[in-house]
Coordinates of C-alpha atoms and ligand atoms in Angstrom, one line a residue:
M28 CA 160.0 333.3 129.0
V29 CA 161.7 330.0 129.8
K30 CA 163.5 331.7 132.6
V31 CA 160.4 333.1 134.0
L32 CA 158.8 329.8 134.1
L33 CA 161.9 328.3 135.7
V34 CA 161.9 330.9 138.5
L35 CA 158.2 330.4 139.0
S36 CA 158.4 326.7 139.2
I37 CA 161.4 326.9 141.7
L38 CA 159.4 329.3 143.8
L39 CA 156.2 327.0 143.6
A40 CA 158.5 323.9 144.7
L41 CA 160.0 326.0 147.5
S42 CA 156.6 327.2 148.8
S43 CA 154.9 323.9 148.6
S44 CA 157.9 322.0 150.4
S45 CA 157.5 324.7 153.2
L46 CA 153.9 324.3 153.4
G47 CA 154.1 320.9 155.2
D48 CA 156.8 319.2 156.9
L49 CA 154.9 316.5 158.7
V50 CA 155.2 313.2 156.7
P51 CA 152.4 310.8 157.5
Q52 CA 153.9 307.5 158.8
I53 CA 152.5 304.0 158.7
K54 CA 152.7 302.3 162.0
D55 CA 155.0 299.2 162.3
F56 CA 152.3 296.4 162.7
G57 CA 154.9 293.7 163.6
A58 CA 155.8 290.5 161.9
K59 CA 153.4 287.7 161.6
T60 CA 153.6 284.0 160.6
I61 CA 152.2 283.2 157.2
H62 CA 151.7 279.8 155.7
I63 CA 151.3 279.4 152.0
S64 CA 150.2 276.0 150.8
A65 CA 149.7 273.8 147.8
T66 CA 150.0 270.1 147.2
L67 CA 148.5 269.6 143.8
G68 CA 149.0 271.3 140.4
G69 CA 152.8 271.5 140.3
I70 CA 154.7 274.6 139.6
S71 CA 151.9 276.7 138.1
H72 CA 149.9 276.5 141.5
I73 CA 153.1 277.2 143.7
A74 CA 155.6 279.6 142.0
W75 CA 153.5 282.7 141.9
T76 CA 152.2 282.4 145.4
L77 CA 155.8 282.0 146.6
E78 CA 156.8 285.2 144.6
I79 CA 154.2 286.9 146.8
G80 CA 155.5 285.1 149.8
T81 CA 159.0 286.5 149.1
V82 CA 157.7 290.0 149.0
L83 CA 156.2 289.3 152.5
A84 CA 159.3 287.7 153.7
Q85 CA 161.3 290.7 152.7
R86 CA 158.9 292.8 154.8
G87 CA 159.9 290.9 157.7
H88 CA 157.2 288.3 158.1
N89 CA 157.7 284.6 158.9
V90 CA 156.7 282.7 155.7
S91 CA 156.6 279.1 155.3
F92 CA 155.5 276.9 152.3
I93 CA 153.6 273.7 153.3
T94 CA 153.5 271.0 150.7
T95 CA 154.2 267.3 150.1
D96 CA 157.6 265.6 149.2
P97 CA 157.2 265.8 145.4
N98 CA 156.6 269.6 145.5
V99 CA 159.6 270.3 147.8
K100 CA 161.8 271.1 144.8
F101 CA 159.5 274.1 143.8
G102 CA 160.3 275.7 147.1
V103 CA 164.2 275.5 146.8
P104 CA 164.6 278.6 144.6
Y105 CA 162.7 280.7 147.5
Q106 CA 165.0 279.6 150.4
P107 CA 166.0 280.9 152.7
E108 CA 163.4 283.6 152.7
I109 CA 160.6 281.0 152.7
K110 CA 160.9 277.8 154.7
T111 CA 159.6 274.7 153.1
I112 CA 157.7 272.2 155.3
S113 CA 156.7 268.9 153.9
M114 CA 153.8 266.9 155.3
G115 CA 155.3 263.8 153.8
P116 CA 155.0 261.9 150.7
H117 CA 152.1 261.9 148.2
V118 CA 150.0 259.3 149.6
S119 CA 147.6 258.7 146.9
T120 CA 147.6 256.4 143.7
V121 CA 145.9 259.3 142.1
E122 CA 148.0 262.0 140.5
F123 CA 147.0 265.5 139.5
R124 CA 146.8 264.5 135.9
D125 CA 144.2 262.0 136.5
M126 CA 141.9 264.8 137.5
F127 CA 141.5 265.9 134.0
D128 CA 140.4 264.0 130.9
V129 CA 141.2 265.6 127.8
E130 CA 138.7 263.4 125.6
Q131 CA 135.6 263.7 127.8
I132 CA 135.1 266.4 130.4
F133 CA 132.3 264.6 132.3
S134 CA 134.2 261.3 132.4
K135 CA 133.4 259.1 135.5
S136 CA 137.2 258.4 135.8
V137 CA 137.7 261.9 136.7
S138 CA 135.1 262.0 139.5
K139 CA 136.4 258.8 140.8
A140 CA 139.9 260.2 140.9
Y141 CA 138.8 263.1 143.1
Q142 CA 137.0 260.5 145.3
T143 CA 140.1 258.4 145.6
L144 CA 142.3 261.4 146.1
L145 CA 140.1 262.7 149.0
E146 CA 140.0 259.2 150.8
D147 CA 143.7 258.7 150.5
T148 CA 144.8 262.2 151.5
Y149 CA 142.2 264.1 153.4
Q150 CA 142.9 262.9 156.9
R151 CA 146.6 262.9 156.8
D152 CA 146.7 266.5 155.3
Y153 CA 144.0 267.8 157.7
Y154 CA 145.9 266.7 160.8
A155 CA 149.2 267.9 159.5
Y156 CA 147.8 271.4 158.7
Y157 CA 145.9 271.6 162.0
H158 CA 148.9 270.8 164.1
L159 CA 151.3 272.9 162.1
F160 CA 148.8 275.9 162.3
E161 CA 148.2 275.3 166.1
S162 CA 151.9 274.8 167.1
S163 CA 153.3 277.5 165.0
K164 CA 150.5 280.1 166.0
T165 CA 149.8 280.9 162.3
D166 CA 148.4 284.3 161.8
I167 CA 147.1 283.7 158.2
V168 CA 146.8 280.7 155.7
I169 CA 147.0 281.0 152.0
C170 CA 145.5 277.8 150.7
D171 CA 145.4 276.4 147.1
Q172 CA 142.0 276.2 145.5
L173 CA 142.2 272.5 145.5
S174 CA 143.3 272.0 149.2
L175 CA 140.2 271.3 151.1
P176 CA 142.1 270.0 154.2
C177 CA 144.0 273.3 154.4
F178 CA 140.6 275.4 154.3
D179 CA 139.0 273.1 156.9
A180 CA 142.0 273.3 159.4
A181 CA 142.2 277.0 159.1
H182 CA 138.3 277.4 159.5
Q183 CA 138.3 275.0 162.5
L184 CA 141.0 277.0 164.2
K185 CA 139.6 280.3 163.1
I186 CA 142.6 281.4 161.2
P187 CA 142.0 284.0 158.6
M188 CA 142.4 282.4 155.1
I189 CA 143.0 283.4 151.5
I190 CA 142.4 281.0 148.6
H191 CA 144.8 281.2 145.8
M192 CA 143.5 280.3 142.3
T193 CA 145.0 279.9 138.9
M194 CA 141.7 280.7 137.4
S195 CA 138.1 282.0 138.5
L196 CA 136.3 279.2 140.2
S197 CA 134.3 280.9 143.0
E198 CA 130.7 281.8 143.1
D199 CA 131.8 285.4 142.9
T200 CA 133.1 285.1 139.5
K201 CA 131.1 282.0 138.1
A202 CA 130.1 283.4 134.9
P203 CA 133.1 281.9 132.9
F204 CA 133.1 278.8 135.2
I205 CA 129.6 277.7 134.1
T206 CA 130.0 278.6 130.4
S207 CA 133.5 277.3 129.8
F208 CA 134.6 274.8 132.4
F209 CA 131.7 272.2 132.0
T210 CA 132.0 272.4 128.2
D211 CA 135.6 273.2 127.3
G212 CA 133.9 276.3 125.7
P213 CA 134.5 280.0 125.5
P214 CA 134.7 282.0 128.8
T215 CA 131.5 283.9 128.1
S216 CA 128.2 283.2 126.6
R217 CA 128.4 286.2 124.4
D218 CA 128.9 284.3 121.1
L219 CA 126.8 281.3 122.0
S220 CA 123.5 280.5 120.4
F221 CA 120.3 280.1 122.2
T222 CA 120.7 276.4 122.0
Q223 CA 124.2 276.2 123.2
R224 CA 123.3 278.5 126.2
F225 CA 120.2 276.5 127.1
Y226 CA 122.3 273.3 126.7
N227 CA 125.1 274.6 129.0
R228 CA 122.8 275.7 131.7
F229 CA 120.0 273.1 131.7
I230 CA 121.9 270.0 130.5
A231 CA 125.7 270.4 130.8
L232 CA 125.4 271.8 134.4
P233 CA 123.1 269.4 136.0
A234 CA 125.1 266.5 134.2
F235 CA 128.3 267.9 135.8
L236 CA 126.5 268.1 139.3
Y237 CA 125.2 264.7 138.9
R238 CA 128.6 263.3 138.0
F239 CA 130.3 265.1 140.9
H240 CA 127.6 264.4 143.4
P241 CA 129.6 261.4 144.7
V242 CA 132.6 263.6 145.5
A243 CA 130.4 265.9 147.5
K244 CA 129.3 262.7 149.5
T245 CA 132.9 261.7 150.0
I246 CA 133.9 265.2 151.3
K247 CA 131.1 264.8 153.9
E248 CA 132.4 261.4 155.0
M249 CA 136.0 262.5 155.2
R250 CA 135.0 265.6 157.2
A251 CA 132.8 263.5 159.6
K252 CA 135.8 261.3 160.1
T253 CA 137.8 264.2 161.4
G254 CA 135.0 265.4 163.6
I255 CA 134.0 268.4 161.4
I256 CA 130.2 268.4 161.5
K257 CA 129.4 271.5 159.5
G258 CA 131.5 272.0 156.6
F259 CA 131.6 275.2 154.7
G260 CA 132.1 276.1 151.1
P261 CA 135.0 278.3 150.8
L262 CA 134.3 279.2 147.2
E263 CA 130.9 280.5 148.1
R264 CA 130.1 284.1 147.9
H265 CA 129.5 284.7 151.5
S266 CA 132.1 282.4 152.9
G267 CA 134.1 285.4 153.9
V268 CA 137.2 284.2 152.2
I269 CA 139.2 286.1 149.8
K270 CA 139.9 284.6 146.5
M271 CA 143.4 285.7 145.1
I272 CA 143.5 284.9 141.3
N273 CA 146.7 284.9 139.2
G274 CA 144.8 286.6 136.3
F275 CA 143.9 290.0 134.9
W276 CA 141.3 291.8 132.7
G277 CA 142.5 291.2 129.2
M278 CA 142.9 287.4 129.7
E279 CA 139.9 287.0 131.9
S280 CA 136.7 288.3 130.5
P281 CA 135.8 291.6 132.3
R282 CA 132.9 291.4 134.6
P283 CA 131.8 292.8 138.0
V284 CA 133.1 290.6 140.8
G285 CA 132.4 290.6 144.7
P286 CA 134.6 292.3 147.3
F287 CA 136.2 288.9 148.2
V288 CA 137.8 288.6 144.7
E289 CA 141.2 289.9 144.0
Y290 CA 142.9 289.6 140.5
V291 CA 146.5 289.9 141.3
G292 CA 148.1 288.5 138.1
P293 CA 149.9 288.0 136.0
I294 CA 152.6 287.2 138.3
I295 CA 156.0 286.7 136.8
G296 CA 159.1 285.2 138.4
S297 CA 161.7 287.4 139.8
T298 CA 164.5 285.3 138.1
Y299 CA 164.5 282.6 135.4
T300 CA 167.1 280.1 134.2
S301 CA 169.0 281.8 131.4
L302 CA 169.8 280.3 127.9
P303 CA 172.6 277.7 127.7
E304 CA 175.4 278.9 125.3
N305 CA 174.4 276.6 122.4
M306 CA 170.9 277.6 122.5
K307 CA 171.7 281.3 122.7
Q308 CA 173.9 280.8 119.6
F309 CA 171.0 279.0 117.9
L310 CA 168.6 281.9 118.6
D311 CA 171.1 284.6 117.7
Q312 CA 171.7 282.8 114.4
H313 CA 168.0 282.3 113.4
L314 CA 165.7 285.1 112.8
N315 CA 162.3 283.4 112.9
V316 CA 162.2 280.8 115.5
V317 CA 159.1 279.0 116.6
Y318 CA 159.0 277.5 120.1
I319 CA 156.7 274.7 120.8
A320 CA 155.9 273.5 124.3
F321 CA 152.7 271.9 126.0
G322 CA 153.5 272.1 129.7
Q323 CA 154.6 269.2 132.0
M324 CA 151.1 267.6 132.1
Y325 CA 150.0 267.4 128.5
S326 CA 151.1 265.8 125.4
P327 CA 149.6 265.8 122.0
S328 CA 148.1 262.7 120.6
G329 CA 150.0 260.9 117.7
K330 CA 147.4 262.4 115.2
E331 CA 147.8 265.9 116.8
F332 CA 151.6 265.6 116.8
K333 CA 151.6 264.6 113.2
V334 CA 149.4 267.7 112.0
L335 CA 151.6 270.1 114.1
L336 CA 154.9 268.7 113.0
T337 CA 153.8 268.7 109.2
S338 CA 152.7 272.2 109.5
L339 CA 155.9 273.4 111.2
L340 CA 158.0 271.5 108.4
E341 CA 155.9 273.0 105.7
A342 CA 156.3 276.4 107.0
Y343 CA 160.0 275.6 107.4
E344 CA 160.2 274.6 103.7
A345 CA 158.4 277.6 102.7
N346 CA 160.9 279.8 104.6
I347 CA 158.2 281.2 106.9
L348 CA 160.3 280.2 109.9
D349 CA 163.9 279.2 109.8
G350 CA 164.1 277.1 112.9
F351 CA 162.1 275.7 115.8
I352 CA 162.6 274.6 119.2
W353 CA 160.2 272.0 120.4
S354 CA 160.4 271.1 124.2
F355 CA 159.3 267.4 124.1
S356 CA 160.0 265.2 127.1
L357 CA 161.7 261.9 126.6
K358 CA 158.6 260.3 128.2
S359 CA 156.5 261.7 125.6
R360 CA 158.7 260.5 122.8
Q361 CA 157.8 256.9 124.1
Q362 CA 154.2 257.5 123.2
S363 CA 153.2 254.4 121.1
D364 CA 150.9 256.3 118.7
L365 CA 153.6 258.8 117.4
P366 CA 154.0 258.5 113.6
K367 CA 157.4 257.1 112.4
Q368 CA 157.8 259.5 109.6
I369 CA 156.3 262.6 108.3
Q370 CA 155.9 263.4 104.5
T371 CA 155.2 267.1 103.6
R372 CA 153.3 268.2 100.5
S373 CA 156.5 268.9 98.9
G374 CA 157.3 265.2 98.9
S375 CA 160.1 265.3 101.4
I376 CA 160.2 262.7 104.0
Y377 CA 161.3 263.3 107.7
I378 CA 162.1 260.3 110.0
V379 CA 160.7 261.3 113.4
E380 CA 163.5 259.5 115.2
D381 CA 166.1 261.5 113.3
L382 CA 164.4 264.7 114.2
F383 CA 164.2 263.8 117.9
R384 CA 168.0 263.2 117.9
G385 CA 168.8 266.3 116.0
D386 CA 170.4 264.3 113.1
R387 CA 168.1 265.5 110.3
D388 CA 168.5 269.1 110.3
P389 CA 170.3 271.5 112.9
N390 CA 167.6 274.1 112.4
L391 CA 165.0 271.7 113.7
R392 CA 165.6 271.1 117.5
F393 CA 163.8 268.8 119.9
E394 CA 164.7 269.3 123.5
A395 CA 163.9 267.1 126.5
W396 CA 163.7 270.4 128.6
S397 CA 164.1 273.9 127.8
P398 CA 164.3 277.2 129.7
Q399 CA 161.0 278.6 128.4
F400 CA 161.0 282.1 129.6
A401 CA 164.5 282.7 128.4
I402 CA 163.6 281.4 124.9
L403 CA 160.5 283.6 124.8
N404 CA 162.6 286.4 125.9
H405 CA 164.9 286.2 122.9
A406 CA 164.0 288.7 120.2
H407 CA 164.1 286.1 117.5
C408 CA 161.5 283.8 119.0
K409 CA 158.5 285.0 117.0
L410 CA 155.7 282.4 117.8
F411 CA 154.8 280.2 120.7
V412 CA 152.8 277.1 120.0
S413 CA 151.5 276.3 123.5
H414 CA 148.7 274.4 125.2
G415 CA 147.4 277.6 126.8
G416 CA 148.1 277.0 130.4
A417 CA 148.0 280.4 132.3
S418 CA 151.7 280.5 133.3
S419 CA 152.8 279.8 129.7
I420 CA 150.5 282.6 128.3
H421 CA 151.6 285.1 130.9
E422 CA 155.4 284.5 130.0
S423 CA 154.6 284.7 126.3
L424 CA 152.8 288.0 126.6
F425 CA 155.2 289.5 129.0
N426 CA 157.9 289.0 126.2
G427 CA 155.5 290.0 123.4
V428 CA 155.5 286.6 121.6
P429 CA 152.2 285.9 119.8
L430 CA 150.6 282.5 120.5
L431 CA 149.2 279.6 118.4
L432 CA 147.2 277.7 121.0
H433 CA 146.4 274.1 121.2
P434 CA 144.3 273.9 124.3
F435 CA 143.6 270.5 126.0
T436 CA 141.2 271.1 129.0
S437 CA 140.8 272.9 132.3
D438 CA 141.3 276.7 131.9
Q439 CA 143.1 276.3 128.5
P440 CA 140.1 276.6 126.0
A441 CA 139.0 279.6 127.7
N442 CA 142.5 281.1 127.8
A443 CA 142.9 280.2 124.1
Y444 CA 139.5 282.0 123.2
S445 CA 140.7 285.1 125.1
M446 CA 143.9 285.3 123.3
Q447 CA 142.3 285.1 120.0
E448 CA 139.8 287.8 121.1
A449 CA 142.7 289.9 122.4
G450 CA 144.1 289.6 118.9
V451 CA 147.5 288.3 120.0
G452 CA 147.1 284.7 119.0
L453 CA 145.0 282.2 117.3
S454 CA 143.4 278.9 118.6
L455 CA 143.5 275.4 117.1
D456 CA 140.9 272.9 117.3
R457 CA 142.8 270.0 118.7
K458 CA 140.4 267.4 117.5
A459 CA 139.9 268.6 113.9
H460 CA 143.4 267.5 112.9
D461 CA 143.2 270.2 110.0
L462 CA 146.7 270.5 108.4
T463 CA 145.6 273.2 106.0
G464 CA 144.0 275.3 108.7
T465 CA 147.0 274.9 111.2
M466 CA 149.5 275.8 108.6
E467 CA 147.3 278.8 107.5
K468 CA 147.1 280.1 111.1
M469 CA 150.8 279.6 111.7
Q470 CA 151.4 281.6 108.6
R471 CA 149.1 284.4 109.5
I472 CA 150.8 285.1 112.7
L473 CA 154.4 284.7 111.4
L474 CA 153.7 286.8 108.3
D475 CA 151.5 289.3 110.1
K476 CA 150.6 291.0 106.8
D477 CA 148.6 293.9 108.1
G478 CA 150.8 294.1 111.2
K479 CA 147.7 293.5 113.6
F480 CA 149.3 291.0 115.7
M481 CA 152.3 293.2 116.2
L482 CA 150.2 296.2 117.1
N483 CA 147.8 294.3 119.5
M484 CA 150.8 292.6 121.2
E485 CA 152.3 296.0 121.8
S486 CA 149.4 297.1 124.1
M487 CA 149.0 293.6 125.5
Q488 CA 152.6 293.4 126.5
A489 CA 152.5 296.8 128.2
L490 CA 149.4 295.6 130.1
V491 CA 151.0 292.4 131.2
Q492 CA 154.3 294.0 132.2
L493 CA 152.5 296.8 134.3
K494 CA 150.1 294.3 135.9
S495 CA 153.0 292.0 136.8
R496 CA 153.7 294.5 139.6
K497 CA 150.5 293.4 141.2
K498 CA 152.5 291.0 143.3
Y499 CA 153.2 293.9 145.6
H500 CA 149.4 294.7 145.7
A501 CA 148.8 291.0 146.6
A502 CA 151.4 291.4 149.5
D503 CA 149.6 294.5 150.5
M504 CA 146.2 292.8 150.6
I505 CA 147.6 289.9 152.7
E506 CA 148.9 292.4 155.2
E507 CA 145.8 294.2 155.2
V508 CA 143.8 291.2 156.2
L509 CA 146.4 290.2 158.7
H510 CA 146.2 293.4 160.5
S511 CA 142.5 294.3 160.3
V512 CA 140.6 291.2 160.7
R513 CA 138.2 291.2 163.7
D514 CA 137.2 288.4 166.0
R515 CA 140.3 286.3 164.6
N516 CA 138.9 285.6 161.2
N517 CA 136.2 288.1 160.3
I518 CA 137.2 290.1 157.2
W519 CA 134.5 292.5 158.2
Y520 CA 135.3 295.4 155.9
R521 CA 134.9 293.3 152.8
R522 CA 131.5 291.7 153.8
E523 CA 128.8 292.5 151.4
V524 CA 126.1 294.6 152.8
V525 CA 123.4 292.3 151.4
E526 CA 124.5 289.6 153.8
N527 CA 122.5 291.2 156.5
M528 CA 119.5 292.1 154.4
A529 CA 116.4 290.2 153.9
M530 CA 116.2 288.9 150.2
F531 CA 113.4 291.1 149.1
Q532 CA 115.1 294.1 150.5
A533 CA 118.5 293.3 148.9
S534 CA 116.7 292.9 145.6
N535 CA 114.6 295.8 146.1
W536 CA 111.6 293.6 145.4
D537 CA 109.6 295.2 148.1
I538 CA 109.6 298.7 146.8
N539 CA 109.4 297.6 143.2
L540 CA 106.4 295.6 144.0
A541 CA 104.8 298.6 145.7
A542 CA 105.6 300.7 142.9
L543 CA 104.0 298.1 140.6
G544 CA 101.0 298.1 142.7
G545 CA 100.8 302.0 142.7
L546 CA 101.2 302.2 138.9
I547 CA 98.5 299.5 138.3
G548 CA 96.3 301.4 140.8
F549 CA 96.9 304.6 139.0
I550 CA 96.2 303.0 135.6
V551 CA 92.9 301.6 136.8
I552 CA 91.9 304.9 138.2
V553 CA 92.8 306.7 135.0
C554 CA 91.1 304.1 132.9
K555 CA 87.8 304.2 135.0
T556 CA 87.8 308.0 134.9
F557 CA 88.3 308.0 131.2
I558 CA 85.6 305.6 130.5
A559 CA 83.3 307.6 132.8
L560 CA 84.1 310.7 130.9
L561 CA 83.6 308.9 127.6
K562 CA 80.2 307.8 128.6
L563 CA 78.9 311.4 128.8
P564 CA 79.7 312.9 125.5
L565 CA 78.7 309.5 124.0
V566 CA 75.1 310.0 125.1
Q567 CA 74.9 313.8 124.6
P568 CA 75.8 314.2 120.9
R569 CA 73.1 311.6 120.1
K570 CA 70.5 313.6 121.9
L571 CA 71.7 316.7 120.1
K572 CA 71.4 314.9 116.7
Y573 CA 67.8 313.8 117.1
T574 CA 66.6 317.0 118.5
Ligands
LIG603 C1 158.0 280.9 162.0 O1 157.1 279.9 161.5 C2 157.4 278.5 161.9 C3 156.6 277.7 161.2 O2 156.3 277.8 159.8 C4 157.4 278.3 163.4 O3 157.7 277.1 163.7 C5 158.2 279.4 164.0 O4 158.0 279.3 165.4 C6 157.9 280.8 163.6 N1 158.8 281.8 164.1 C7 158.5 282.8 164.8 C8 159.5 283.6 165.3 O5 157.2 283.2 164.9

């Protein structure tokens, strides 16, 4: 039987191969000049786009990374495939971190920071982009979501443009933006009460718009100074610009999006720094290691630090973990409100300075910097305590490490919510300073009594690893735009049909209204007839009764 099947399948293979010998070929469309840009947001806004850029460079395109001096270092690992071009130093007093306020999301200092940044950088950047694009005959520009001068220069020169984003911010995907970004809340309104939803839409949103109105004014002023009369909103649904997001369903709440939205994440680097020998030994020798890191921009307050460290020490004393690696910069260690010592509930006292120096206990390590991916990649790393930045989450999930999240602001609260929702992590309320709760959550993940975290993580890890191939899809999409635009920058094939429809036609209001009219007319006729019919027998039986 087996033999027969074998012969059959060989015959089949032979016959099918002889069926066709014409192999469809894709034309060589030629090499193009591609510019990728980001000036703010650091490595999390840059590395993943340069990963895509590398794929494009390997396909023969001329790819450059345009940035400012402080970010030139992020381009180094991608040379020589991608050339780095600097527009000059960072010319503003405002730094990226000033654009977020972890205590009050509507703070005036944030909108002021945006204004100052625009005033300081817009013109320099606009002219730099403009001359670069013009002189190098750029075929496509891939601008960071925050880089207004990049959009404007590309738009003025009619160069096709793609916006790269680390989170959904466009009008095509605004559902989470409205509910979470203004309020540091969950990414969907599913679990919100009526009052919360009402508050978000009719109080938080207008308050946000009011607060950021001056920024819109500054944008107008800056554009006017460079001679741009009619600005455009690249994030708008009908702007004709593709929004390329380093995210995926499973982390972003699934929902319908427009044809100009592409989720291409999570993009993982092709190489990472490996473990130094002493850290490798440490991880080899400890079985349950917790890794703690809050990214380059955020640092817990003294109170938060105390709760986190106490929980970790108590979990260590209870043998739930046998060591930790806390990536804590030297600068953060200078923070004036850090506690001098920690006392656990067992009565043990730990001098914080000793812990920093590594004198107290070799199992408890504080590092000024650490190779995050390599640590997460080690089988003995069992938990990642993180701020919940997208890249950190991607790296953790890729390596199957569950998360305990301590979100500050921006996309982090929404990310934390999604990880909890996906059952691969738990989220802390940073402001609650709840020692018991923090300890309990740490314990729940590390002990994983019913095996739920492990089970959920298995499928999540598969999802993330498979989705990380999407950088090739992103490169395909960029090539697709490069070669199929019309009239220089018209991505015609993605334009929504409703763009050229009257509003009432697009929403079907005209026919709905006609149908409603018809239905009402029909009901009126039926009622009238019924009443007319009713009148007859009402009169007749009486007549019968009295005769
Ligand atoms: C490649 O791009 C750079 C600018 O990024 C440009 O100066 C150069 O002329 C381009 N080379 C080719 C062959 O198009």
